[in-house]
Amino acid sequence: MNKKLISFGLSIYLLIPNVAFAKGEKVLPKQPTKQMEIMVKRLPTSLPRLKANSFTFIYPDAVRGIYVNAHSIGGSKWNQLIDLVKDTELNAMVIDYKEDHGNLTFMPEEGSPYRKIGTTSIKNMTALLEQLEKEKIYPIARIVVFKDSVLAEAKPEWSFMEGKKLWTNGGGEAFVNPFEKKVWDYNVNLAIEAAKMGFQEIQFDYVRFPEGFEHKGDKLSYSKGDYEKLDISEGEKRVEAVTDFVQYAKEKLEPYDVKVSVDIFGYTATLNEAPGIGQNFSRISNHVDVISSMIYPSHWTNYFGIEKPDLHPYELVSEYIKVEKQKLNQLEHAPISRPWLQDFTATWLGKDNYQVYGKEEIQKQIKALNDQGVSEFLLWNAGNNYTKNVNYKPINKEEKGD
């Protein structure tokens, strides 16, 4: 494929409005205080291990899940989502644990070093897990890693500075520095707490540098830590840091008997690597149990020979998965492929470039996966307003005579 086309496609992909990536955008960040800064300074590099939880969850035949933000939990919306999973072939929920601004979605117990970033969006996380256990719904804790305005404002030396100001992207969001290993421990210790709480899987999101970092990094000041003196390019240093974080997190979580998954841009599977953001699909896949590429048809340009991908969900997903399979087949221990699929309408693409996504469009994406031998998937809708009457049943498990 033409390298210029790939580079252009990736640039456009990363510049598209973050409708599908702005996970949990309704959660308002708490303003960091001096107490917050002190809390971060005192954060231990490891937390004391507690007794294992008593929950019993069984990994499904294949995970078929939905994303659930903190504001949907409790009340009528939560009941609707529970019923959606119970009444269909869905069987899993990705629950916001640490959300996009850097706050926890619940209030940790007294004495926790993370209490200052706690909120009461989810009133009782333990009760939530008890309900999911009762309903046999597989629980996945989503932890946003390097996009973290709360931590960046409390510890600007762990972030990126533009002169004397904390750098933020066009949406006013700050990132913390993937080169900074204290940031690694900050998030890995949170993941350990989620595992001890009862979550069966930790899903790390925003495991990358900010979009377009290759064009802005040289204008910012930040530490490169142990990577400073490596005799490799700046892009390769970013890839090393991101990959090393994933490997480190996987190793630290091994004693807690949880699966580790990572969300990743779909385009990275079509490239050798994406050095701007520091993602290498194959290298990250080497260190996880599950890889979840975000392959929403709306987020692709004229790619795979498909001029308007949003209008062709089956073809787009099918062509992507063929490429991903080639990458995964080269690995000695390939992770489970569990892509994020589109259950939202991309009106921002403009007239004739998008279509309303409903039952048919979602089923086409699922069929494309199934036709290529991929049985797991996650559905994304920022407001958790999922399409009704979708048949999520795997093709090879259709009951004859239905």
mmCIF file of C-alpha atoms in Angstrom:
data_model
loop_
_atom_site.group_PDB
_atom_site.id
_atom_site.type_symbol
_atom_site.label_atom_id
_atom_site.label_comp_id
_atom_site.label_asym_id
_atom_site.label_seq_id
_atom_site.Cartn_x
_atom_site.Cartn_y
_atom_site.Cartn_z
ATOM 1 C CA MET A 1 0.000 0.000 0.000
ATOM 2 C CA ASN A 2 1.208 3.526 -0.768
ATOM 3 C CA LYS A 3 3.120 4.812 2.287
ATOM 4 C CA LYS A 4 1.937 8.375 1.726
ATOM 5 C CA LEU A 5 -1.678 7.177 1.739
ATOM 6 C CA ILE A 6 -1.098 5.272 4.976
ATOM 7 C CA SER A 7 0.530 8.276 6.612
ATOM 8 C CA PHE A 8 -2.244 10.576 5.434
ATOM 9 C CA GLY A 9 -4.894 8.128 6.584
ATOM 10 C CA LEU A 10 -3.366 7.868 10.045
ATOM 11 C CA SER A 11 -3.133 11.653 10.358
ATOM 12 C CA ILE A 12 -6.787 12.113 9.426
ATOM 13 C CA TYR A 13 -7.808 9.242 11.707
ATOM 14 C CA LEU A 14 -6.134 10.851 14.685
ATOM 15 C CA LEU A 15 -7.659 14.251 13.942
ATOM 16 C CA ILE A 16 -11.257 13.044 13.721
ATOM 17 C CA PRO A 17 -13.414 14.406 16.582
ATOM 18 C CA ASN A 18 -13.096 12.136 19.589
ATOM 19 C CA VAL A 19 -16.746 11.113 19.654
ATOM 20 C CA ALA A 20 -15.886 7.435 19.815
ATOM 21 C CA PHE A 21 -12.825 7.854 21.970
ATOM 22 C CA ALA A 22 -14.074 10.449 24.482
ATOM 23 C CA LYS A 23 -15.111 7.742 26.860
ATOM 24 C CA GLY A 24 -16.978 9.000 29.873
ATOM 25 C CA GLU A 25 -16.979 12.597 28.636
ATOM 26 C CA LYS A 26 -19.825 13.566 30.974
ATOM 27 C CA VAL A 27 -17.704 13.034 34.078
ATOM 28 C CA LEU A 28 -16.559 16.412 35.352
ATOM 29 C CA PRO A 29 -13.010 16.545 36.717
ATOM 30 C CA LYS A 30 -12.354 17.605 40.278
ATOM 31 C CA GLN A 31 -9.935 20.480 40.536
ATOM 32 C CA PRO A 32 -6.587 19.311 41.960
ATOM 33 C CA THR A 33 -5.694 20.877 45.270
ATOM 34 C CA LYS A 34 -2.533 21.171 47.334
ATOM 35 C CA GLN A 35 -3.762 18.114 49.231
ATOM 36 C CA MET A 36 -3.968 16.231 45.946
ATOM 37 C CA GLU A 37 -0.347 17.097 45.159
ATOM 38 C CA ILE A 38 0.757 15.916 48.596
ATOM 39 C CA MET A 39 -1.178 12.686 48.105
ATOM 40 C CA VAL A 40 0.640 11.967 44.846
ATOM 41 C CA LYS A 41 4.022 12.657 46.433
ATOM 42 C CA ARG A 42 3.267 10.145 49.182
ATOM 43 C CA LEU A 43 1.931 7.468 46.856
ATOM 44 C CA PRO A 44 3.766 4.196 47.528
ATOM 45 C CA THR A 45 5.292 2.218 44.675
ATOM 46 C CA SER A 46 3.312 -0.818 45.785
ATOM 47 C CA LEU A 47 0.218 -1.326 47.868
ATOM 48 C CA PRO A 48 -0.285 -3.983 50.559
ATOM 49 C CA ARG A 49 -1.971 -7.102 49.256
ATOM 50 C CA LEU A 50 -5.421 -7.746 50.676
ATOM 51 C CA LYS A 51 -7.389 -10.957 50.976
ATOM 52 C CA ALA A 52 -8.710 -12.263 47.694
ATOM 53 C CA ASN A 53 -12.339 -11.416 46.973
ATOM 54 C CA SER A 54 -14.973 -14.121 47.129
ATOM 55 C CA PHE A 55 -16.610 -13.467 43.750
ATOM 56 C CA THR A 56 -17.037 -16.284 41.265
ATOM 57 C CA PHE A 57 -17.132 -15.342 37.594
ATOM 58 C CA ILE A 58 -16.759 -17.726 34.684
ATOM 59 C CA TYR A 59 -15.173 -16.532 31.452
ATOM 60 C CA PRO A 60 -17.910 -16.684 28.786
ATOM 61 C CA ASP A 61 -17.769 -18.862 25.678
ATOM 62 C CA ALA A 62 -16.717 -15.606 24.014
ATOM 63 C CA VAL A 63 -16.897 -12.099 25.456
ATOM 64 C CA ARG A 64 -19.620 -9.996 23.827
ATOM 65 C CA GLY A 65 -19.777 -6.792 25.791
ATOM 66 C CA ILE A 66 -20.839 -3.164 26.037
ATOM 67 C CA TYR A 67 -19.166 -0.091 27.473
ATOM 68 C CA VAL A 68 -20.877 1.389 30.550
ATOM 69 C CA ASN A 69 -19.963 4.843 31.880
ATOM 70 C CA ALA A 70 -20.346 5.753 35.540
ATOM 71 C CA HIS A 71 -23.397 7.951 34.982
ATOM 72 C CA SER A 72 -25.391 5.018 33.601
ATOM 73 C CA ILE A 73 -24.984 3.020 36.785
ATOM 74 C CA GLY A 74 -27.908 3.237 39.149
ATOM 75 C CA GLY A 75 -31.475 4.102 38.239
ATOM 76 C CA SER A 76 -33.483 3.291 35.134
ATOM 77 C CA LYS A 77 -30.579 3.386 32.637
ATOM 78 C CA TRP A 78 -28.677 0.794 34.633
ATOM 79 C CA ASN A 79 -31.698 -1.493 34.792
ATOM 80 C CA GLN A 80 -32.109 -1.167 31.023
ATOM 81 C CA LEU A 81 -28.470 -2.124 30.445
ATOM 82 C CA ILE A 82 -28.717 -5.107 32.773
ATOM 83 C CA ASP A 83 -31.846 -6.262 30.946
ATOM 84 C CA LEU A 84 -30.125 -5.743 27.576
ATOM 85 C CA VAL A 85 -27.335 -8.112 28.533
ATOM 86 C CA LYS A 86 -29.616 -10.627 30.261
ATOM 87 C CA ASP A 87 -32.097 -10.775 27.381
ATOM 88 C CA THR A 88 -29.542 -11.126 24.556
ATOM 89 C CA GLU A 89 -26.345 -12.996 23.727
ATOM 90 C CA LEU A 90 -24.331 -10.203 25.340
ATOM 91 C CA ASN A 91 -22.484 -11.291 28.475
ATOM 92 C CA ALA A 92 -19.974 -8.645 29.581
ATOM 93 C CA MET A 93 -19.644 -5.020 30.652
ATOM 94 C CA VAL A 94 -16.655 -2.695 30.467
ATOM 95 C CA ILE A 95 -17.089 -0.470 33.537
ATOM 96 C CA ASP A 96 -15.292 2.857 33.971
ATOM 97 C CA TYR A 97 -12.953 2.497 36.969
ATOM 98 C CA LYS A 98 -10.561 5.394 36.332
ATOM 99 C CA GLU A 99 -12.147 7.704 33.800
ATOM 100 C CA ASP A 100 -10.863 10.070 31.128
ATOM 101 C CA HIS A 101 -10.120 13.045 33.386
ATOM 102 C CA GLY A 102 -8.192 10.949 35.896
ATOM 103 C CA ASN A 103 -10.789 10.494 38.625
ATOM 104 C CA LEU A 104 -11.951 7.208 40.072
ATOM 105 C CA THR A 105 -15.646 6.600 39.493
ATOM 106 C CA PHE A 106 -16.170 5.509 43.099
ATOM 107 C CA MET A 107 -14.913 6.510 46.542
ATOM 108 C CA PRO A 108 -12.090 4.296 47.861
ATOM 109 C CA GLU A 109 -12.114 3.328 51.504
ATOM 110 C CA GLU A 110 -10.600 5.522 54.202
ATOM 111 C CA GLY A 111 -6.828 5.420 54.178
ATOM 112 C CA SER A 112 -6.494 4.738 50.461
ATOM 113 C CA PRO A 113 -3.815 6.925 48.814
ATOM 114 C CA TYR A 114 -6.280 7.344 45.957
ATOM 115 C CA ARG A 115 -9.132 8.736 48.021
ATOM 116 C CA LYS A 116 -8.445 12.283 46.816
ATOM 117 C CA ILE A 117 -9.325 11.276 43.245
ATOM 118 C CA GLY A 118 -12.431 9.370 44.295
ATOM 119 C CA THR A 119 -15.942 10.434 43.308
ATOM 120 C CA THR A 120 -19.386 9.130 44.168
ATOM 121 C CA SER A 121 -20.519 8.525 40.576
ATOM 122 C CA ILE A 122 -20.761 4.829 41.426
ATOM 123 C CA LYS A 123 -22.164 4.599 44.949
ATOM 124 C CA ASN A 124 -20.962 1.102 45.791
ATOM 125 C CA MET A 125 -18.574 -0.752 43.479
ATOM 126 C CA THR A 126 -18.687 -3.916 45.571
ATOM 127 C CA ALA A 127 -22.486 -4.022 45.351
ATOM 128 C CA LEU A 128 -22.209 -3.512 41.601
ATOM 129 C CA LEU A 129 -19.900 -6.522 41.305
ATOM 130 C CA GLU A 130 -22.268 -8.562 43.450
ATOM 131 C CA GLN A 131 -25.095 -7.786 41.040
ATOM 132 C CA LEU A 132 -22.956 -8.657 38.002
ATOM 133 C CA GLU A 133 -22.006 -11.944 39.667
ATOM 134 C CA LYS A 134 -25.673 -12.721 40.303
ATOM 135 C CA GLU A 135 -26.582 -11.956 36.695
ATOM 136 C CA LYS A 136 -23.533 -13.844 35.351
ATOM 137 C CA ILE A 137 -22.157 -10.754 33.604
ATOM 138 C CA TYR A 138 -18.380 -10.732 33.111
ATOM 139 C CA PRO A 139 -16.882 -7.516 34.623
ATOM 140 C CA ILE A 140 -14.026 -5.593 32.980
ATOM 141 C CA ALA A 141 -12.465 -2.558 34.679
ATOM 142 C CA ARG A 142 -11.514 0.213 32.256
ATOM 143 C CA ILE A 143 -8.539 2.282 33.404
ATOM 144 C CA VAL A 144 -7.526 5.316 31.356
ATOM 145 C CA VAL A 145 -3.754 5.543 31.685
ATOM 146 C CA PHE A 146 -1.874 8.422 30.069
ATOM 147 C CA LYS A 147 -4.741 10.848 29.461
ATOM 148 C CA ASP A 148 -5.076 12.244 32.975
ATOM 149 C CA SER A 149 -5.723 15.941 33.573
ATOM 150 C CA VAL A 150 -6.051 15.511 37.340
ATOM 151 C CA LEU A 151 -2.646 13.902 37.801
ATOM 152 C CA ALA A 152 -0.985 16.185 35.239
ATOM 153 C CA GLU A 153 -2.163 19.302 37.070
ATOM 154 C CA ALA A 154 -1.095 17.905 40.436
ATOM 155 C CA LYS A 155 2.285 16.729 39.147
ATOM 156 C CA PRO A 156 3.211 18.810 36.079
ATOM 157 C CA GLU A 157 6.733 17.346 36.186
ATOM 158 C CA TRP A 158 5.097 14.046 35.257
ATOM 159 C CA SER A 159 3.458 15.657 32.259
ATOM 160 C CA PHE A 160 4.352 17.880 29.285
ATOM 161 C CA MET A 161 5.091 21.586 29.708
ATOM 162 C CA GLU A 162 4.689 24.288 27.095
ATOM 163 C CA GLY A 163 6.921 27.016 28.456
ATOM 164 C CA LYS A 164 5.698 27.540 32.012
ATOM 165 C CA LYS A 165 2.218 26.186 31.277
ATOM 166 C CA LEU A 166 0.898 22.656 31.360
ATOM 167 C CA TRP A 167 0.336 21.539 27.781
ATOM 168 C CA THR A 168 -3.217 20.543 26.846
ATOM 169 C CA ASN A 169 -4.681 19.346 23.566
ATOM 170 C CA GLY A 170 -7.407 21.059 21.567
ATOM 171 C CA GLY A 171 -10.018 19.708 23.956
ATOM 172 C CA GLY A 172 -8.283 21.127 27.018
ATOM 173 C CA GLU A 173 -7.147 17.673 28.139
ATOM 174 C CA ALA A 174 -3.723 16.976 29.622
ATOM 175 C CA PHE A 175 -1.650 13.818 29.325
ATOM 176 C CA VAL A 176 0.915 12.374 31.684
ATOM 177 C CA ASN A 177 4.277 11.226 30.410
ATOM 178 C CA PRO A 178 4.664 7.544 29.372
ATOM 179 C CA PHE A 179 8.422 7.865 29.929
ATOM 180 C CA GLU A 180 7.787 8.526 33.636
ATOM 181 C CA LYS A 181 7.805 5.236 35.548
ATOM 182 C CA LYS A 182 6.119 6.797 38.568
ATOM 183 C CA VAL A 183 3.094 7.201 36.309
ATOM 184 C CA TRP A 184 3.311 3.498 35.509
ATOM 185 C CA ASP A 185 3.114 2.567 39.196
ATOM 186 C CA TYR A 186 0.322 5.056 39.834
ATOM 187 C CA ASN A 187 -1.878 3.250 37.292
ATOM 188 C CA VAL A 188 -0.688 -0.310 37.876
ATOM 189 C CA ASN A 189 -1.405 -0.045 41.600
ATOM 190 C CA LEU A 190 -4.918 1.125 40.736
ATOM 191 C CA ALA A 191 -5.274 -1.912 38.479
ATOM 192 C CA ILE A 192 -4.149 -4.189 41.312
ATOM 193 C CA GLU A 193 -6.826 -2.676 43.554
ATOM 194 C CA ALA A 194 -9.440 -3.305 40.846
ATOM 195 C CA ALA A 195 -8.317 -6.919 40.588
ATOM 196 C CA LYS A 196 -8.499 -7.404 44.346
ATOM 197 C CA MET A 197 -11.933 -5.812 44.342
ATOM 198 C CA GLY A 198 -13.236 -8.539 42.050
ATOM 199 C CA PHE A 199 -12.891 -7.392 38.439
ATOM 200 C CA GLN A 200 -11.909 -10.282 36.198
ATOM 201 C CA GLU A 201 -10.083 -8.207 33.630
ATOM 202 C CA ILE A 202 -8.210 -4.912 33.502
ATOM 203 C CA GLN A 203 -8.623 -2.955 30.301
ATOM 204 C CA PHE A 204 -6.020 -0.230 29.846
ATOM 205 C CA ASP A 205 -7.074 2.625 27.566
ATOM 206 C CA TYR A 206 -5.136 5.623 26.213
ATOM 207 C CA VAL A 207 -1.939 3.612 26.391
ATOM 208 C CA ARG A 208 -0.127 6.090 24.188
ATOM 209 C CA PHE A 209 1.279 9.537 23.725
ATOM 210 C CA PRO A 210 -1.099 12.342 22.657
ATOM 211 C CA GLU A 211 -2.246 12.344 19.030
ATOM 212 C CA GLY A 212 0.197 14.043 16.697
ATOM 213 C CA PHE A 213 2.948 14.063 19.309
ATOM 214 C CA GLU A 214 5.590 13.739 16.594
ATOM 215 C CA HIS A 215 4.658 17.255 15.459
ATOM 216 C CA LYS A 216 4.567 18.895 18.876
ATOM 217 C CA GLY A 217 6.966 16.960 21.102
ATOM 218 C CA ASP A 218 10.023 19.042 20.226
ATOM 219 C CA LYS A 219 8.182 22.182 21.386
ATOM 220 C CA LEU A 220 7.427 20.734 24.817
ATOM 221 C CA SER A 221 9.614 20.078 27.830
ATOM 222 C CA TYR A 222 9.394 16.719 29.583
ATOM 223 C CA SER A 223 11.577 13.998 31.013
ATOM 224 C CA LYS A 224 12.596 10.988 28.953
ATOM 225 C CA GLY A 225 13.940 9.171 32.002
ATOM 226 C CA ASP A 226 15.764 5.943 31.241
ATOM 227 C CA TYR A 227 14.984 6.359 27.541
ATOM 228 C CA GLU A 228 16.928 9.617 27.128
ATOM 229 C CA LYS A 229 20.259 8.013 26.230
ATOM 230 C CA LEU A 230 18.996 5.183 24.039
ATOM 231 C CA ASP A 231 20.647 5.295 20.628
ATOM 232 C CA ILE A 232 17.381 5.127 18.701
ATOM 233 C CA SER A 233 15.007 7.654 17.125
ATOM 234 C CA GLU A 234 12.544 9.692 19.184
ATOM 235 C CA GLY A 235 9.656 7.699 17.744
ATOM 236 C CA GLU A 236 11.328 4.433 18.663
ATOM 237 C CA LYS A 237 11.837 5.706 22.209
ATOM 238 C CA ARG A 238 8.108 6.365 22.464
ATOM 239 C CA VAL A 239 7.334 2.868 21.200
ATOM 240 C CA GLU A 240 9.756 1.384 23.729
ATOM 241 C CA ALA A 241 8.165 3.287 26.619
ATOM 242 C CA VAL A 242 4.584 2.331 25.754
ATOM 243 C CA THR A 243 5.496 -1.310 25.123
ATOM 244 C CA ASP A 244 7.519 -1.487 28.339
ATOM 245 C CA PHE A 245 4.600 -0.106 30.335
ATOM 246 C CA VAL A 246 2.284 -2.815 29.006
ATOM 247 C CA GLN A 247 4.823 -5.537 29.788
ATOM 248 C CA TYR A 248 5.383 -4.107 33.264
ATOM 249 C CA ALA A 249 1.640 -3.938 33.991
ATOM 250 C CA LYS A 250 1.111 -7.519 32.825
ATOM 251 C CA GLU A 251 3.909 -8.794 35.044
ATOM 252 C CA LYS A 252 2.693 -6.891 38.107
ATOM 253 C CA LEU A 253 -0.859 -8.204 37.656
ATOM 254 C CA GLU A 254 0.142 -11.849 37.245
ATOM 255 C CA PRO A 255 -0.374 -12.768 40.944
ATOM 256 C CA TYR A 256 -3.952 -11.499 40.879
ATOM 257 C CA ASP A 257 -5.366 -13.935 38.328
ATOM 258 C CA VAL A 258 -6.875 -11.318 36.013
ATOM 259 C CA LYS A 259 -6.725 -10.932 32.272
ATOM 260 C CA VAL A 260 -5.025 -7.830 30.899
ATOM 261 C CA SER A 261 -6.340 -6.103 27.791
ATOM 262 C CA VAL A 262 -5.340 -2.957 25.926
ATOM 263 C CA ASP A 263 -7.360 -0.674 23.650
ATOM 264 C CA ILE A 264 -5.424 0.333 20.562
ATOM 265 C CA PHE A 265 -6.004 2.390 17.418
ATOM 266 C CA GLY A 266 -7.082 0.128 14.562
ATOM 267 C CA TYR A 267 -4.668 1.780 12.167
ATOM 268 C CA THR A 268 -1.669 0.507 14.109
ATOM 269 C CA ALA A 269 -2.305 -3.039 12.893
ATOM 270 C CA THR A 270 -1.952 -1.837 9.307
ATOM 271 C CA LEU A 271 1.435 -0.178 9.948
ATOM 272 C CA ASN A 272 4.813 -1.426 11.108
ATOM 273 C CA GLU A 273 4.198 0.889 14.050
ATOM 274 C CA ALA A 274 2.771 4.324 14.879
ATOM 275 C CA PRO A 275 5.814 6.053 16.415
ATOM 276 C CA GLY A 276 4.040 9.377 16.896
ATOM 277 C CA ILE A 277 1.796 7.936 19.593
ATOM 278 C CA GLY A 278 4.164 5.114 20.522
ATOM 279 C CA GLN A 279 1.946 2.170 19.592
ATOM 280 C CA ASN A 280 3.242 -0.989 17.942
ATOM 281 C CA PHE A 281 0.403 -3.462 17.484
ATOM 282 C CA SER A 282 2.512 -6.625 17.481
ATOM 283 C CA ARG A 283 4.728 -5.645 20.400
ATOM 284 C CA ILE A 284 1.798 -4.609 22.590
ATOM 285 C CA SER A 285 -0.054 -7.801 21.619
ATOM 286 C CA ASN A 286 2.907 -9.831 22.866
ATOM 287 C CA HIS A 287 2.218 -8.724 26.433
ATOM 288 C CA VAL A 288 -1.571 -8.907 26.815
ATOM 289 C CA ASP A 289 -4.289 -11.517 27.063
ATOM 290 C CA VAL A 290 -6.683 -9.507 24.901
ATOM 291 C CA ILE A 291 -6.129 -6.855 22.229
ATOM 292 C CA SER A 292 -9.060 -4.531 21.475
ATOM 293 C CA SER A 293 -8.601 -2.525 18.308
ATOM 294 C CA MET A 294 -11.006 0.362 17.856
ATOM 295 C CA ILE A 295 -12.210 -0.294 14.319
ATOM 296 C CA TYR A 296 -15.337 1.851 14.048
ATOM 297 C CA PRO A 297 -16.072 2.198 10.298
ATOM 298 C CA SER A 298 -16.648 5.937 10.786
ATOM 299 C CA HIS A 299 -13.036 6.425 11.852
ATOM 300 C CA TRP A 300 -11.350 5.347 8.654
ATOM 301 C CA THR A 301 -10.502 7.303 5.540
ATOM 302 C CA ASN A 302 -10.435 5.908 1.998
ATOM 303 C CA TYR A 303 -8.733 2.728 3.117
ATOM 304 C CA PHE A 304 -8.680 -0.881 1.937
ATOM 305 C CA GLY A 305 -10.103 0.530 -1.308
ATOM 306 C CA ILE A 306 -13.325 1.491 0.495
ATOM 307 C CA GLU A 307 -14.184 5.094 -0.424
ATOM 308 C CA LYS A 308 -16.776 5.760 2.286
ATOM 309 C CA PRO A 309 -16.148 3.219 5.075
ATOM 310 C CA ASP A 310 -19.076 4.268 7.275
ATOM 311 C CA LEU A 311 -21.415 3.144 4.503
ATOM 312 C CA HIS A 312 -19.765 -0.289 4.313
ATOM 313 C CA PRO A 313 -19.466 -1.739 7.835
ATOM 314 C CA TYR A 314 -19.173 -5.374 6.734
ATOM 315 C CA GLU A 315 -16.472 -4.695 4.169
ATOM 316 C CA LEU A 316 -14.434 -2.416 6.438
ATOM 317 C CA VAL A 317 -14.443 -4.766 9.423
ATOM 318 C CA SER A 318 -13.744 -7.756 7.197
ATOM 319 C CA GLU A 319 -10.738 -6.147 5.502
ATOM 320 C CA TYR A 320 -9.337 -4.908 8.806
ATOM 321 C CA ILE A 321 -9.587 -8.296 10.497
ATOM 322 C CA LYS A 322 -7.751 -9.970 7.618
ATOM 323 C CA VAL A 323 -4.804 -7.637 8.238
ATOM 324 C CA GLU A 324 -4.972 -8.080 12.009
ATOM 325 C CA LYS A 325 -5.012 -11.874 11.686
ATOM 326 C CA GLN A 326 -1.829 -11.756 9.632
ATOM 327 C CA LYS A 327 -0.134 -9.795 12.415
ATOM 328 C CA LEU A 328 -1.400 -12.024 15.217
ATOM 329 C CA ASN A 329 -0.547 -15.225 13.360
ATOM 330 C CA GLN A 330 3.102 -14.189 13.432
ATOM 331 C CA LEU A 331 3.137 -14.167 17.251
ATOM 332 C CA GLU A 332 4.068 -17.233 19.267
ATOM 333 C CA HIS A 333 1.410 -16.523 21.883
ATOM 334 C CA ALA A 334 -1.233 -14.366 20.240
ATOM 335 C CA PRO A 335 -3.829 -12.675 22.458
ATOM 336 C CA ILE A 336 -7.574 -12.907 22.002
ATOM 337 C CA SER A 337 -8.829 -10.471 19.391
ATOM 338 C CA ARG A 338 -11.779 -8.516 20.768
ATOM 339 C CA PRO A 339 -12.407 -5.389 18.633
ATOM 340 C CA TRP A 340 -14.489 -2.374 19.530
ATOM 341 C CA LEU A 341 -17.436 -2.033 17.131
ATOM 342 C CA GLN A 342 -19.596 0.961 16.267
ATOM 343 C CA ASP A 343 -23.056 1.424 17.777
ATOM 344 C CA PHE A 344 -23.393 5.160 17.123
ATOM 345 C CA THR A 345 -24.119 7.378 14.139
ATOM 346 C CA ALA A 346 -21.251 9.523 12.848
ATOM 347 C CA THR A 347 -23.187 12.589 11.726
ATOM 348 C CA TRP A 348 -20.003 14.691 11.772
ATOM 349 C CA LEU A 349 -18.900 12.963 8.558
ATOM 350 C CA GLY A 350 -21.437 15.022 6.638
ATOM 351 C CA LYS A 351 -24.136 14.261 4.098
ATOM 352 C CA ASP A 352 -23.660 11.132 1.979
ATOM 353 C CA ASN A 353 -20.641 10.065 4.051
ATOM 354 C CA TYR A 354 -22.477 8.451 6.949
ATOM 355 C CA GLN A 355 -25.548 6.408 7.655
ATOM 356 C CA VAL A 356 -27.704 5.859 10.699
ATOM 357 C CA TYR A 357 -26.313 2.864 12.557
ATOM 358 C CA GLY A 358 -29.016 0.486 13.642
ATOM 359 C CA LYS A 359 -29.651 -3.229 13.872
ATOM 360 C CA GLU A 360 -28.495 -4.076 10.358
ATOM 361 C CA GLU A 361 -25.228 -2.116 10.532
ATOM 362 C CA ILE A 362 -24.249 -3.629 13.879
ATOM 363 C CA GLN A 363 -25.047 -7.156 12.763
ATOM 364 C CA LYS A 364 -22.954 -6.653 9.627
ATOM 365 C CA GLN A 365 -19.927 -5.773 11.748
ATOM 366 C CA ILE A 366 -20.441 -8.825 13.953
ATOM 367 C CA LYS A 367 -20.922 -11.070 10.910
ATOM 368 C CA ALA A 368 -17.687 -9.763 9.400
ATOM 369 C CA LEU A 369 -15.822 -10.772 12.552
ATOM 370 C CA ASN A 370 -17.513 -14.166 12.727
ATOM 371 C CA ASP A 371 -16.811 -14.852 9.051
ATOM 372 C CA GLN A 372 -13.114 -14.350 9.782
ATOM 373 C CA GLY A 373 -13.190 -16.601 12.834
ATOM 374 C CA VAL A 374 -13.316 -13.829 15.467
ATOM 375 C CA SER A 375 -16.043 -14.399 18.038
ATOM 376 C CA GLU A 376 -15.403 -11.663 20.626
ATOM 377 C CA PHE A 377 -16.335 -7.980 20.420
ATOM 378 C CA LEU A 378 -17.230 -4.887 22.420
ATOM 379 C CA LEU A 379 -19.825 -2.277 21.454
ATOM 380 C CA TRP A 380 -19.162 1.425 21.885
ATOM 381 C CA ASN A 381 -21.777 4.110 22.436
ATOM 382 C CA ALA A 382 -20.647 7.097 24.507
ATOM 383 C CA GLY A 383 -24.065 7.638 26.084
ATOM 384 C CA ASN A 384 -24.726 3.907 26.466
ATOM 385 C CA ASN A 385 -27.798 4.158 24.222
ATOM 386 C CA TYR A 386 -27.469 0.806 22.514
ATOM 387 C CA THR A 387 -29.531 -0.316 19.545
ATOM 388 C CA LYS A 388 -32.472 -2.560 20.358
ATOM 389 C CA ASN A 389 -33.357 -5.933 18.850
ATOM 390 C CA VAL A 390 -29.856 -6.731 17.605
ATOM 391 C CA ASN A 391 -29.039 -10.413 17.167
ATOM 392 C CA TYR A 392 -25.641 -10.846 18.824
ATOM 393 C CA LYS A 393 -25.684 -14.623 18.550
ATOM 394 C CA PRO A 394 -22.518 -16.003 16.942
ATOM 395 C CA ILE A 395 -23.067 -17.333 13.452
ATOM 396 C CA ASN A 396 -21.760 -20.785 14.230
ATOM 397 C CA LYS A 397 -24.165 -21.033 17.162
ATOM 398 C CA GLU A 398 -27.357 -20.127 15.358
ATOM 399 C CA GLU A 399 -30.054 -22.582 16.314
ATOM 400 C CA LYS A 400 -31.380 -24.443 13.330
ATOM 401 C CA GLY A 401 -34.943 -23.612 12.466
ATOM 402 C CA ASP A 402 -34.804 -20.105 14.023
#
